């Protein structure tokens, strides 16, 4: 059973860079066949795809966030990470990491990140 | 960019009734890459349907998906108390690559 767990600061100041890490257990990122994704959900709103990465390091980002997003992978730790720069209050959301192959079959529990001074 | 429009926004029904949720795409979507999710408050979404009509592991057969091209439907044949939740459709496109979610349909108790 694959499990994903997000970790990182729950509070970030405006204009700073937020960083989250997703630790995968029960399966190896480097085994291939899946993309590893970040998805967010603003309070009371719908789901927004941020981007995803393959174990090789290939990345694809949502065009609306592309200029501020970096997703990286550390196969030795079985982790992948999200960095979002120049955050504002509009980036306050629950951030989910997920396994994806055309559809998302495993999700992390989600972590709330609040942008506030 | 493909836009997914879900309707209705809210569906008010009683337990035991049939629920029909619509997901319409702004251009044709590969059925292989159309999925449905259920989300309850405070929880991550849960995969219900993938490939437009295949049930995910452990999903009861009262949930069914259908459709092709630009029109897709999620049907819950007889609503159980635990089915009242928000439902999202999602598509994956390879050119350009990316995921798109619909805005969601809330199924609430009437």
mmCIF file of C-alpha atoms in Angstrom:
data_model
loop_
_atom_site.group_PDB
_atom_site.id
_atom_site.type_symbol
_atom_site.label_atom_id
_atom_site.label_comp_id
_atom_site.label_asym_id
_atom_site.label_seq_id
_atom_site.Cartn_x
_atom_site.Cartn_y
_atom_site.Cartn_z
ATOM 1 C CA UNK A 1 0.000 0.000 0.000
ATOM 2 C CA UNK A 2 1.563 3.253 -1.152
ATOM 3 C CA UNK A 3 1.441 6.107 1.332
ATOM 4 C CA UNK A 4 2.397 9.744 0.847
ATOM 5 C CA UNK A 5 3.049 12.252 3.602
ATOM 6 C CA UNK A 6 3.543 15.989 3.186
ATOM 7 C CA UNK A 7 5.795 17.950 5.514
ATOM 8 C CA UNK A 8 6.882 21.544 5.812
ATOM 9 C CA UNK A 9 6.079 24.861 7.463
ATOM 10 C CA UNK A 10 2.411 25.677 7.946
ATOM 11 C CA UNK A 11 3.014 29.412 7.991
ATOM 12 C CA UNK A 12 4.983 31.388 5.427
ATOM 13 C CA UNK A 13 5.474 35.132 5.164
ATOM 14 C CA UNK A 14 4.444 37.031 2.031
ATOM 15 C CA UNK A 15 7.140 37.320 -0.666
ATOM 16 C CA UNK A 16 9.032 34.336 0.752
ATOM 17 C CA UNK A 17 9.511 30.914 -0.827
ATOM 18 C CA UNK A 18 7.477 28.056 0.588
ATOM 19 C CA UNK A 19 8.916 24.553 0.599
ATOM 20 C CA UNK A 20 7.131 21.257 1.061
ATOM 21 C CA UNK A 21 8.394 17.704 0.919
ATOM 22 C CA UNK A 22 6.468 14.532 0.202
ATOM 23 C CA UNK A 23 7.782 11.266 1.577
ATOM 24 C CA UNK A 24 6.640 8.143 -0.218
ATOM 25 C CA UNK A 25 6.436 4.764 1.489
ATOM 26 C CA UNK A 26 5.246 1.388 0.284
ATOM 27 C CA UNK A 27 6.627 1.975 -3.186
ATOM 28 C CA UNK A 28 9.714 3.331 -4.873
ATOM 29 C CA UNK A 29 9.677 6.573 -6.862
ATOM 30 C CA UNK A 30 12.577 5.279 -8.951
ATOM 31 C CA UNK A 31 10.681 2.188 -10.103
ATOM 32 C CA UNK A 32 9.052 4.396 -12.741
ATOM 33 C CA UNK A 33 5.631 4.169 -14.287
ATOM 34 C CA UNK A 34 4.166 7.030 -12.311
ATOM 35 C CA UNK A 35 4.383 10.779 -12.062
ATOM 36 C CA UNK A 36 4.594 12.450 -8.676
ATOM 37 C CA UNK A 37 2.411 15.475 -8.372
ATOM 38 C CA UNK A 38 1.496 18.474 -6.276
ATOM 39 C CA UNK A 39 -2.109 19.645 -6.184
ATOM 40 C CA UNK A 40 -3.581 22.396 -4.035
ATOM 41 C CA UNK A 41 -6.999 23.405 -2.821
ATOM 42 C CA UNK A 42 -7.828 26.914 -1.709
ATOM 43 C CA UNK A 43 -10.125 27.059 1.344
ATOM 44 C CA UNK A 44 -13.624 26.045 0.324
ATOM 45 C CA UNK A 45 -12.648 25.831 -3.346
ATOM 46 C CA UNK A 46 -11.818 23.243 -5.970
ATOM 47 C CA UNK A 47 -8.612 21.428 -6.893
ATOM 48 C CA UNK A 48 -5.741 23.024 -8.781
ATOM 49 C CA UNK A 49 -2.905 21.067 -10.326
ATOM 50 C CA UNK A 50 0.511 22.616 -9.640
ATOM 51 C CA UNK A 51 2.849 20.261 -11.463
ATOM 52 C CA UNK A 52 4.422 16.836 -11.537
ATOM 53 C CA UNK A 53 7.785 15.149 -11.858
ATOM 54 C CA UNK A 54 9.012 11.807 -13.142
ATOM 55 C CA UNK A 55 11.738 9.890 -11.326
ATOM 56 C CA UNK A 56 14.182 10.908 -14.070
ATOM 57 C CA UNK A 57 13.646 14.553 -13.148
ATOM 58 C CA UNK A 58 11.389 15.541 -16.047
ATOM 59 C CA UNK A 59 8.886 18.106 -14.878
ATOM 60 C CA UNK A 60 5.627 19.622 -16.101
ATOM 61 C CA UNK A 61 4.073 22.662 -14.469
ATOM 62 C CA UNK A 62 0.740 24.417 -14.582
ATOM 63 C CA UNK A 63 1.346 27.376 -16.935
ATOM 64 C CA UNK A 64 -0.381 29.721 -14.478
ATOM 65 C CA UNK A 65 2.222 28.930 -11.798
ATOM 66 C CA UNK A 66 5.201 27.914 -13.896
ATOM 67 C CA UNK A 67 7.264 31.046 -13.265
ATOM 68 C CA UNK A 68 7.195 30.462 -9.490
ATOM 69 C CA UNK A 69 7.253 26.663 -9.159
ATOM 70 C CA UNK A 70 10.081 24.186 -8.858
ATOM 71 C CA UNK A 71 9.487 20.485 -8.248
ATOM 72 C CA UNK A 72 12.439 18.223 -7.555
ATOM 73 C CA UNK A 73 12.978 14.587 -6.656
ATOM 74 C CA UNK A 74 15.396 12.794 -4.343
ATOM 75 C CA UNK A 75 15.176 9.117 -5.219
ATOM 76 C CA UNK A 76 17.699 8.170 -2.509
ATOM 77 C CA UNK A 77 15.249 9.404 0.106
ATOM 78 C CA UNK A 78 12.135 8.428 -1.861
ATOM 79 C CA UNK A 79 10.951 12.018 -1.637
ATOM 80 C CA UNK A 80 9.880 14.791 -3.948
ATOM 81 C CA UNK A 81 9.579 18.454 -3.122
ATOM 82 C CA UNK A 82 7.770 21.634 -4.037
ATOM 83 C CA UNK A 83 9.117 25.159 -3.930
ATOM 84 C CA UNK A 84 6.806 28.086 -4.633
ATOM 85 C CA UNK A 85 8.415 31.503 -4.707
ATOM 86 C CA UNK A 86 7.084 35.004 -4.065
ATOM 87 C CA UNK A 87 4.057 33.739 -2.191
ATOM 88 C CA UNK A 88 1.042 35.909 -1.425
ATOM 89 C CA UNK A 89 -2.166 35.376 0.527
ATOM 90 C CA UNK A 90 -3.607 33.864 -2.667
ATOM 91 C CA UNK A 91 -1.273 30.903 -2.171
ATOM 92 C CA UNK A 92 -2.928 29.986 1.131
ATOM 93 C CA UNK A 93 -4.259 26.502 0.515
ATOM 94 C CA UNK A 94 -4.136 22.851 1.438
ATOM 95 C CA UNK A 95 -1.305 21.279 -0.536
ATOM 96 C CA UNK A 96 -1.527 17.625 -1.505
ATOM 97 C CA UNK A 97 1.157 15.401 -2.894
ATOM 98 C CA UNK A 98 -0.083 12.560 -5.057
ATOM 99 C CA UNK A 99 0.851 9.685 -7.356
ATOM 100 C CA UNK A 100 -0.403 10.115 -10.853
ATOM 101 C CA UNK A 101 -0.649 8.117 -14.065
ATOM 102 C CA UNK A 102 -3.483 9.676 -16.015
ATOM 103 C CA UNK A 103 -5.416 9.754 -12.771
ATOM 104 C CA UNK A 104 -4.443 10.136 -9.121
ATOM 105 C CA UNK A 105 -4.672 6.864 -7.262
ATOM 106 C CA UNK A 106 -2.851 7.831 -4.078
ATOM 107 C CA UNK A 107 -3.023 11.122 -2.214
ATOM 108 C CA UNK A 108 -1.282 12.479 0.834
ATOM 109 C CA UNK A 109 -3.483 13.702 3.652
ATOM 110 C CA UNK A 110 -2.766 17.307 2.722
ATOM 111 C CA UNK A 111 -1.082 20.105 4.623
ATOM 112 C CA UNK A 112 -2.436 23.596 5.137
ATOM 113 C CA UNK A 113 -0.042 26.373 4.246
ATOM 114 C CA UNK A 114 -1.042 29.850 5.351
ATOM 115 C CA UNK A 115 0.662 32.908 3.911
ATOM 116 C CA UNK A 116 0.580 35.696 6.445
ATOM 117 C CA UNK A 117 2.893 38.164 8.099
ATOM 118 C CA UNK B 1 -6.280 24.356 -22.308
ATOM 119 C CA UNK B 2 -9.264 22.083 -21.733
ATOM 120 C CA UNK B 3 -11.895 23.405 -19.318
ATOM 121 C CA UNK B 4 -14.147 20.975 -17.455
ATOM 122 C CA UNK B 5 -17.564 22.268 -16.417
ATOM 123 C CA UNK B 6 -19.494 20.275 -13.852
ATOM 124 C CA UNK B 7 -23.223 20.537 -13.319
ATOM 125 C CA UNK B 8 -25.192 21.035 -11.293
ATOM 126 C CA UNK B 9 -23.170 22.900 -8.709
ATOM 127 C CA UNK B 10 -25.270 21.402 -5.944
ATOM 128 C CA UNK B 11 -27.572 18.392 -6.016
ATOM 129 C CA UNK B 12 -30.081 18.009 -3.178
ATOM 130 C CA UNK B 13 -31.309 14.447 -2.876
ATOM 131 C CA UNK B 14 -32.539 11.962 -0.294
ATOM 132 C CA UNK B 15 -30.880 8.664 0.633
ATOM 133 C CA UNK B 16 -31.959 5.945 -1.752
ATOM 134 C CA UNK B 17 -32.375 8.322 -4.684
ATOM 135 C CA UNK B 18 -30.355 8.276 -7.883
ATOM 136 C CA UNK B 19 -27.716 10.951 -8.480
ATOM 137 C CA UNK B 20 -26.595 11.980 -11.947
ATOM 138 C CA UNK B 21 -23.568 14.280 -12.181
ATOM 139 C CA UNK B 22 -22.355 15.843 -15.418
ATOM 140 C CA UNK B 23 -18.874 16.812 -16.564
ATOM 141 C CA UNK B 24 -18.573 18.634 -19.870
ATOM 142 C CA UNK B 25 -15.241 19.359 -21.553
ATOM 143 C CA UNK B 26 -14.500 22.376 -23.747
ATOM 144 C CA UNK B 27 -12.933 20.026 -26.307
ATOM 145 C CA UNK B 28 -12.758 16.300 -26.813
ATOM 146 C CA UNK B 29 -11.089 14.326 -24.021
ATOM 147 C CA UNK B 30 -9.610 10.875 -24.250
ATOM 148 C CA UNK B 31 -11.854 8.546 -22.270
ATOM 149 C CA UNK B 32 -8.723 6.829 -21.016
ATOM 150 C CA UNK B 33 -7.854 9.950 -19.085
ATOM 151 C CA UNK B 34 -11.159 10.973 -17.522
ATOM 152 C CA UNK B 35 -11.515 10.303 -13.797
ATOM 153 C CA UNK B 36 -13.934 11.040 -10.972
ATOM 154 C CA UNK B 37 -13.135 11.683 -7.309
ATOM 155 C CA UNK B 38 -15.130 11.969 -4.108
ATOM 156 C CA UNK B 39 -14.080 14.371 -1.368
ATOM 157 C CA UNK B 40 -15.472 14.635 2.137
ATOM 158 C CA UNK B 41 -14.744 17.556 4.477
ATOM 159 C CA UNK B 42 -11.243 17.511 5.893
ATOM 160 C CA UNK B 43 -10.181 14.598 3.704
ATOM 161 C CA UNK B 44 -8.149 14.163 0.578
ATOM 162 C CA UNK B 45 -10.068 13.257 -2.565
ATOM 163 C CA UNK B 46 -10.627 9.552 -3.238
ATOM 164 C CA UNK B 47 -10.477 8.021 -6.703
ATOM 165 C CA UNK B 48 -13.822 6.553 -7.738
ATOM 166 C CA UNK B 49 -13.681 6.100 -11.509
ATOM 167 C CA UNK B 50 -10.829 6.108 -14.021
ATOM 168 C CA UNK B 51 -10.840 5.627 -17.765
ATOM 169 C CA UNK B 52 -14.332 7.190 -17.730
ATOM 170 C CA UNK B 53 -16.032 3.966 -16.626
ATOM 171 C CA UNK B 54 -13.699 1.717 -14.598
ATOM 172 C CA UNK B 55 -14.285 1.575 -10.866
ATOM 173 C CA UNK B 56 -11.261 1.968 -8.640
ATOM 174 C CA UNK B 57 -10.393 -0.718 -6.131
ATOM 175 C CA UNK B 58 -12.947 -1.033 -3.359
ATOM 176 C CA UNK B 59 -15.513 1.299 -4.918
ATOM 177 C CA UNK B 60 -19.095 -0.020 -4.594
ATOM 178 C CA UNK B 61 -20.931 -0.904 -7.781
ATOM 179 C CA UNK B 62 -23.589 1.728 -7.106
ATOM 180 C CA UNK B 63 -21.019 4.140 -8.583
ATOM 181 C CA UNK B 64 -20.758 4.098 -12.368
ATOM 182 C CA UNK B 65 -19.190 6.316 -14.984
ATOM 183 C CA UNK B 66 -20.032 6.768 -18.632
ATOM 184 C CA UNK B 67 -19.517 9.070 -21.564
ATOM 185 C CA UNK B 68 -17.071 9.972 -24.265
ATOM 186 C CA UNK B 69 -15.793 12.934 -26.239
ATOM 187 C CA UNK B 70 -16.931 16.016 -24.360
ATOM 188 C CA UNK B 71 -19.741 14.654 -22.172
ATOM 189 C CA UNK B 72 -19.203 12.425 -19.177
ATOM 190 C CA UNK B 73 -21.513 11.303 -16.373
ATOM 191 C CA UNK B 74 -21.081 9.903 -12.892
ATOM 192 C CA UNK B 75 -24.132 8.035 -11.618
ATOM 193 C CA UNK B 76 -24.790 6.921 -8.072
ATOM 194 C CA UNK B 77 -27.639 4.453 -8.368
ATOM 195 C CA UNK B 78 -28.925 4.619 -4.784
ATOM 196 C CA UNK B 79 -27.476 7.202 -2.454
ATOM 197 C CA UNK B 80 -26.142 5.930 0.852
ATOM 198 C CA UNK B 81 -25.606 8.318 3.784
ATOM 199 C CA UNK B 82 -21.831 8.169 3.251
ATOM 200 C CA UNK B 83 -22.170 9.320 -0.386
ATOM 201 C CA UNK B 84 -23.048 12.905 0.480
ATOM 202 C CA UNK B 85 -19.875 14.715 -0.495
ATOM 203 C CA UNK B 86 -18.284 16.791 -3.257
ATOM 204 C CA UNK B 87 -17.440 15.098 -6.549
ATOM 205 C CA UNK B 88 -14.794 16.238 -9.038
ATOM 206 C CA UNK B 89 -14.039 15.145 -12.569
ATOM 207 C CA UNK B 90 -10.483 15.346 -13.895
ATOM 208 C CA UNK B 91 -8.829 14.951 -17.251
ATOM 209 C CA UNK B 92 -5.233 14.474 -18.291
ATOM 210 C CA UNK B 93 -3.995 15.923 -21.530
ATOM 211 C CA UNK B 94 -0.710 15.052 -23.159
ATOM 212 C CA UNK B 95 -0.438 18.067 -25.404
ATOM 213 C CA UNK B 96 0.226 20.178 -23.499
ATOM 214 C CA UNK B 97 0.731 17.784 -20.602
ATOM 215 C CA UNK B 98 -1.274 18.573 -17.492
ATOM 216 C CA UNK B 99 -4.231 17.840 -15.302
ATOM 217 C CA UNK B 100 -7.472 19.763 -15.202
ATOM 218 C CA UNK B 101 -10.198 19.438 -12.598
ATOM 219 C CA UNK B 102 -13.825 20.426 -12.849
ATOM 220 C CA UNK B 103 -15.260 22.842 -10.333
ATOM 221 C CA UNK B 104 -17.071 20.114 -8.412
ATOM 222 C CA UNK B 105 -20.643 19.059 -7.649
ATOM 223 C CA UNK B 106 -21.811 18.957 -4.068
ATOM 224 C CA UNK B 107 -24.311 16.214 -3.319
ATOM 225 C CA UNK B 108 -26.205 17.231 -0.205
ATOM 226 C CA UNK B 109 -28.985 15.707 1.836
ATOM 227 C CA UNK B 110 -32.396 17.067 0.958
#
